Amino acid sequence: DGGITQSPKYLFRKEGQNVTLSCEQNLNHDAMYWYRQDPGQGLRLIYYSQIVNDFQKGDIAEGYSVSREKKESFPLTVTSAQKNPTAFYLCASSMRTSPYEQYFGPGTRLTVT
Amino acid sequence: GENVEQHPSTLSVQEGDSAVIKCTYSDSASNYFPWYKQELGKGPQLIIDIRSNVGEKKDQRIAVTLNKTAKHFSLHITETQPEDSAVYFCAATYTSGTYKYIFGTGTRLKVLA
């Protein structure tokens, strides 16, 4: 089955620790995105990557870092500098030739205490 | 800055009735408007979209209309069913040619059996 996988589904960390969220896609999509979702709010863009070895900051990049070493993978690291890391994190991807249609993974719920 | 306003925040309808959700965008250069359905604990699913050169698009019980002059677009669901219950998000591209979306804050739709 083609799709986007995110792991784990639930993640718990202590304050002050960095944590990396996984995102893998087998859709052969060039572009990948990370969003954050908080209760009662829309999705907000953290980082996006249109091609391997290149990525750009979104609207709320502070406290996060990403890498794009392979087309299929776009991991997100939530660093200790992120002041409110508890949230639902969503990864998405799209085709470069049809960039507008973004398809989402199932999400990772991160809880930091 | 650019934003997308979505109304209502919650909507309850009787099974078989119609539901309408409205969004207003601020950037006149936005040219792509997707709608997503999100079930509890899952990632958003693209259900329908419309481009700025089209006024209306239908897919079975779902339709989207776009009024570029007024900068608003709407989702229409006819003959609602209990499985339509979910949170619906609208989005608009930041500006023409970019891959970035601005999301509305979501509408929780409840279809009462």
Coordinates of N, CA and C in Angstrom, one line a residue, chain A:
Chain A
D1 N 0.8 -1.2 0.0 CA 0.0 0.0 0.0 C 0.9 1.2 0.0
G2 N 0.5 2.2 -0.9 CA 1.2 3.5 -0.9 C 0.7 4.4 0.2
G3 N 1.6 5.1 0.8 CA 1.1 6.0 1.8 C 2.2 6.7 2.6
I4 N 1.8 7.4 3.7 CA 2.7 8.1 4.6 C 2.6 7.5 6.0
T5 N 3.7 7.1 6.5 CA 3.7 6.5 7.9 C 4.4 7.4 8.8
Q6 N 3.9 7.5 10.0 CA 4.5 8.3 11.1 C 4.6 7.4 12.3
S7 N 5.8 7.5 12.9 CA 5.9 6.6 14.1 C 6.7 7.4 15.2
P8 N 6.4 7.1 16.5 CA 5.3 6.3 16.9 C 4.0 7.1 16.9
K9 N 2.9 6.5 17.2 CA 1.6 7.2 17.3 C 1.5 8.1 18.5
Y10 N 2.1 7.6 19.6 CA 2.1 8.3 20.9 C 3.6 8.4 21.4
L11 N 4.0 9.5 21.9 CA 5.4 9.7 22.3 C 5.4 10.6 23.6
F12 N 6.1 10.1 24.6 CA 6.1 10.8 25.9 C 7.6 11.1 26.2
R13 N 7.9 12.4 26.6 CA 9.2 12.8 26.9 C 9.2 13.7 28.1
K14 N 10.3 13.7 28.8 CA 10.5 14.7 29.9 C 11.0 16.0 29.3
E15 N 10.7 17.0 30.0 CA 11.1 18.4 29.6 C 12.6 18.4 29.5
G16 N 13.2 19.1 28.5 CA 14.6 19.2 28.4 C 15.3 18.2 27.5
Q17 N 14.5 17.2 27.0 CA 15.0 16.2 26.1 C 14.6 16.5 24.7
N18 N 15.6 16.3 23.8 CA 15.2 16.3 22.4 C 14.5 15.0 22.0
V19 N 13.6 15.1 21.0 CA 12.9 14.0 20.5 C 12.8 14.1 19.0
T20 N 12.9 12.9 18.3 CA 12.8 12.9 16.9 C 11.6 12.1 16.4
L21 N 10.7 12.7 15.6 CA 9.5 12.1 15.0 C 9.8 11.6 13.6
S22 N 9.4 10.4 13.3 CA 9.7 9.8 12.0 C 8.5 10.1 11.0
C23 N 8.9 10.3 9.8 CA 7.9 10.4 8.7 C 8.5 9.7 7.4
E24 N 7.8 8.7 6.9 CA 8.3 8.0 5.7 C 7.1 8.0 4.7
Q25 N 7.5 8.2 3.4 CA 6.4 8.0 2.4 C 7.0 7.2 1.2
N26 N 6.1 6.4 0.7 CA 6.4 5.6 -0.5 C 5.6 6.0 -1.7
L27 N 5.2 7.2 -1.8 CA 4.4 7.8 -2.9 C 5.2 8.4 -4.0
N28 N 6.5 8.3 -3.8 CA 7.4 9.0 -4.8 C 7.2 10.5 -4.9
H29 N 6.7 11.1 -3.8 CA 6.5 12.5 -3.7 C 7.8 13.3 -3.5
D30 N 8.0 14.4 -4.1 CA 9.2 15.2 -4.0 C 9.1 16.1 -2.7
A31 N 8.0 16.6 -2.4 CA 7.8 17.6 -1.4 C 7.3 17.0 -0.1
M32 N 7.8 17.4 1.0 CA 7.3 16.9 2.3 C 7.2 18.1 3.3
Y33 N 6.2 17.9 4.3 CA 5.9 19.0 5.2 C 5.7 18.5 6.6
W34 N 6.0 19.4 7.6 CA 5.6 19.1 8.9 C 4.7 20.2 9.4
Y35 N 3.6 19.7 10.1 CA 2.6 20.7 10.7 C 2.5 20.3 12.1
R36 N 2.0 21.3 12.9 CA 1.7 21.2 14.3 C 0.2 21.5 14.4
Q37 N -0.5 20.7 15.2 CA -1.9 20.9 15.4 C -2.2 21.0 16.9
D38 N -2.8 22.1 17.3 CA -3.2 22.3 18.7 C -4.7 22.3 18.8
P39 N -5.3 22.0 19.9 CA -6.7 21.9 20.1 C -7.4 23.2 19.7
G40 N -8.4 23.1 18.9 CA -9.2 24.3 18.5 C -8.5 25.2 17.5
Q41 N -7.4 24.7 16.9 CA -6.6 25.6 16.0 C -6.5 24.8 14.7
G42 N -6.2 25.6 13.7 CA -5.8 25.0 12.4 C -4.4 24.5 12.4
L43 N -4.0 23.8 11.3 CA -2.6 23.3 11.2 C -1.7 24.4 10.9
R44 N -0.5 24.4 11.6 CA 0.5 25.4 11.3 C 1.8 24.8 10.8
L45 N 2.4 25.4 9.8 CA 3.5 24.8 9.1 C 4.8 25.0 9.9
I46 N 5.5 24.0 10.1 CA 6.8 24.0 10.9 C 8.0 24.2 9.9
Y47 N 8.1 23.2 9.0 CA 9.2 23.1 8.0 C 8.6 22.4 6.8
Y48 N 9.2 22.7 5.6 CA 8.9 22.0 4.4 C 10.1 21.8 3.6
S49 N 10.0 20.8 2.7 CA 11.2 20.5 1.8 C 10.6 20.1 0.5
Q50 N 11.1 20.8 -0.5 CA 10.6 20.5 -1.9 C 11.5 19.5 -2.6
I51 N 12.7 19.3 -2.1 CA 13.6 18.4 -2.8 C 14.7 17.9 -1.8
V52 N 15.3 16.8 -2.0 CA 16.3 16.2 -1.1 C 17.4 17.2 -0.9
N53 N 17.9 17.2 0.4 CA 18.9 18.1 0.8 C 18.6 19.6 0.8
D54 N 17.3 19.9 0.8 CA 16.9 21.3 0.9 C 15.6 21.4 1.7
F55 N 15.5 22.4 2.5 CA 14.3 22.6 3.3 C 14.2 24.0 3.7
Q56 N 13.0 24.5 4.0 CA 12.7 25.9 4.4 C 11.9 25.9 5.7
K57 N 12.1 27.0 6.4 CA 11.3 27.2 7.6 C 9.9 27.6 7.2
G58 N 8.9 27.1 8.0 CA 7.6 27.5 7.9 C 7.3 28.7 8.9
D59 N 6.1 28.7 9.4 CA 5.7 29.8 10.2 C 6.1 29.7 11.7
I60 N 6.4 28.5 12.1 CA 6.7 28.3 13.6 C 7.9 27.4 13.7
A61 N 9.0 27.7 13.1 CA 10.1 26.8 13.0 C 11.0 26.8 14.3
E62 N 10.8 27.8 15.1 CA 11.7 28.0 16.3 C 11.6 26.8 17.2
G63 N 12.7 26.2 17.6 CA 12.7 25.1 18.5 C 12.6 23.7 17.8
Y64 N 12.6 23.7 16.5 CA 12.5 22.5 15.7 C 13.6 22.4 14.7
S65 N 14.0 21.2 14.3 CA 15.0 21.0 13.2 C 14.5 19.8 12.4
V66 N 15.0 19.8 11.1 CA 14.6 18.7 10.2 C 15.9 18.4 9.3
S67 N 15.8 17.3 8.7 CA 16.8 16.9 7.7 C 16.0 16.2 6.5
R68 N 16.6 16.2 5.3 CA 16.0 15.5 4.2 C 17.2 14.9 3.4
E69 N 17.6 13.8 3.9 CA 18.7 13.1 3.3 C 18.3 12.1 2.2
K70 N 17.0 11.6 2.3 CA 16.4 10.7 1.4 C 15.1 11.2 0.9
K71 N 14.7 10.9 -0.3 CA 13.4 11.4 -0.8 C 12.3 10.9 0.1
E72 N 12.4 9.7 0.6 CA 11.3 9.0 1.3 C 11.1 9.5 2.8
S73 N 12.1 10.2 3.3 CA 12.1 10.4 4.7 C 12.3 11.9 5.1
F74 N 11.6 12.3 6.1 CA 11.7 13.7 6.5 C 11.5 13.8 8.0
P75 N 12.5 13.4 8.8 CA 12.3 13.4 10.3 C 12.4 14.8 10.9
L76 N 11.6 14.9 11.9 CA 11.5 16.2 12.7 C 12.0 16.0 14.1
T77 N 12.9 16.9 14.5 CA 13.4 16.9 15.9 C 12.8 18.1 16.6
V78 N 12.2 17.7 17.7 CA 11.7 18.7 18.6 C 12.7 18.9 19.7
T79 N 13.3 20.1 19.7 CA 14.4 20.3 20.7 C 13.9 20.9 22.0
S80 N 14.8 20.9 23.0 CA 14.5 21.5 24.3 C 14.2 23.0 24.2
A81 N 14.6 23.6 23.1 CA 14.3 25.0 23.0 C 12.8 25.3 22.6
Q82 N 12.1 24.3 22.2 CA 10.7 24.5 21.9 C 9.9 24.7 23.2
K83 N 9.3 25.8 23.4 CA 8.7 26.1 24.7 C 7.4 25.3 25.0
N84 N 6.6 25.0 24.0 CA 5.4 24.3 24.2 C 5.3 23.1 23.3
P85 N 6.1 22.1 23.5 CA 6.2 21.0 22.5 C 5.0 20.1 22.5
T86 N 4.2 20.0 23.5 CA 3.1 19.1 23.5 C 2.1 19.4 22.5
A87 N 1.8 18.5 21.5 CA 0.9 18.8 20.4 C 0.8 17.6 19.5
F88 N -0.1 17.6 18.5 CA -0.2 16.6 17.5 C 0.5 17.0 16.3
Y89 N 1.5 16.2 15.9 CA 2.4 16.5 14.8 C 2.0 15.7 13.5
L90 N 1.8 16.4 12.4 CA 1.4 15.8 11.2 C 2.4 16.0 10.1
C91 N 2.7 15.0 9.4 CA 3.6 15.0 8.2 C 2.7 14.9 7.0
A92 N 3.1 15.6 5.9 CA 2.4 15.5 4.6 C 3.4 15.5 3.5
S93 N 2.9 15.1 2.3 CA 3.7 15.1 1.1 C 2.9 15.5 -0.1
S94 N 3.6 15.9 -1.1 CA 2.9 16.2 -2.4 C 3.9 16.0 -3.6
M95 N 3.3 15.9 -4.8 CA 4.1 15.8 -6.0 C 4.6 17.1 -6.4
R96 N 5.8 17.1 -6.9 CA 6.3 18.4 -7.3 C 5.6 18.9 -8.6
T97 N 5.1 18.0 -9.4 CA 4.4 18.4 -10.6 C 3.0 18.8 -10.3
S98 N 2.5 18.4 -9.1 CA 1.2 18.8 -8.7 C 1.2 19.2 -7.2
P99 N 1.9 20.3 -6.9 CA 2.3 20.5 -5.5 C 1.1 20.9 -4.6
Y100 N 0.0 21.2 -5.2 CA -1.0 21.7 -4.3 C -1.7 20.6 -3.4
E101 N -1.8 19.4 -4.0 CA -2.5 18.4 -3.2 C -1.6 17.7 -2.2
Q102 N -1.8 18.1 -1.0 CA -1.0 17.5 0.1 C -1.8 16.4 0.8
Y103 N -1.0 15.3 1.0 CA -1.6 14.1 1.6 C -0.9 13.9 3.0
F104 N -1.7 13.6 4.0 CA -1.2 13.6 5.3 C -1.1 12.2 5.9
G105 N -0.1 12.0 6.8 CA 0.1 10.8 7.6 C -0.9 10.8 8.7
P106 N -0.8 9.7 9.6 CA -1.8 9.6 10.7 C -1.4 10.4 11.9
G107 N -0.2 11.0 11.9 CA 0.1 11.9 13.1 C 0.8 11.2 14.2
T108 N 1.5 12.0 15.0 CA 2.2 11.6 16.2 C 1.8 12.5 17.3
R109 N 1.2 12.0 18.4 CA 0.9 12.8 19.5 C 2.0 12.8 20.5
L110 N 2.6 14.0 20.7 CA 3.8 14.2 21.6 C 3.3 14.8 22.9
T111 N 3.7 14.2 24.0 CA 3.4 14.8 25.3 C 4.7 15.0 26.0
V112 N 5.0 16.2 26.5 CA 6.2 16.5 27.2 C 5.8 17.0 28.6
T113 N 6.3 16.3 29.6 CA 6.0 16.7 31.0 C 7.2 17.1 31.8

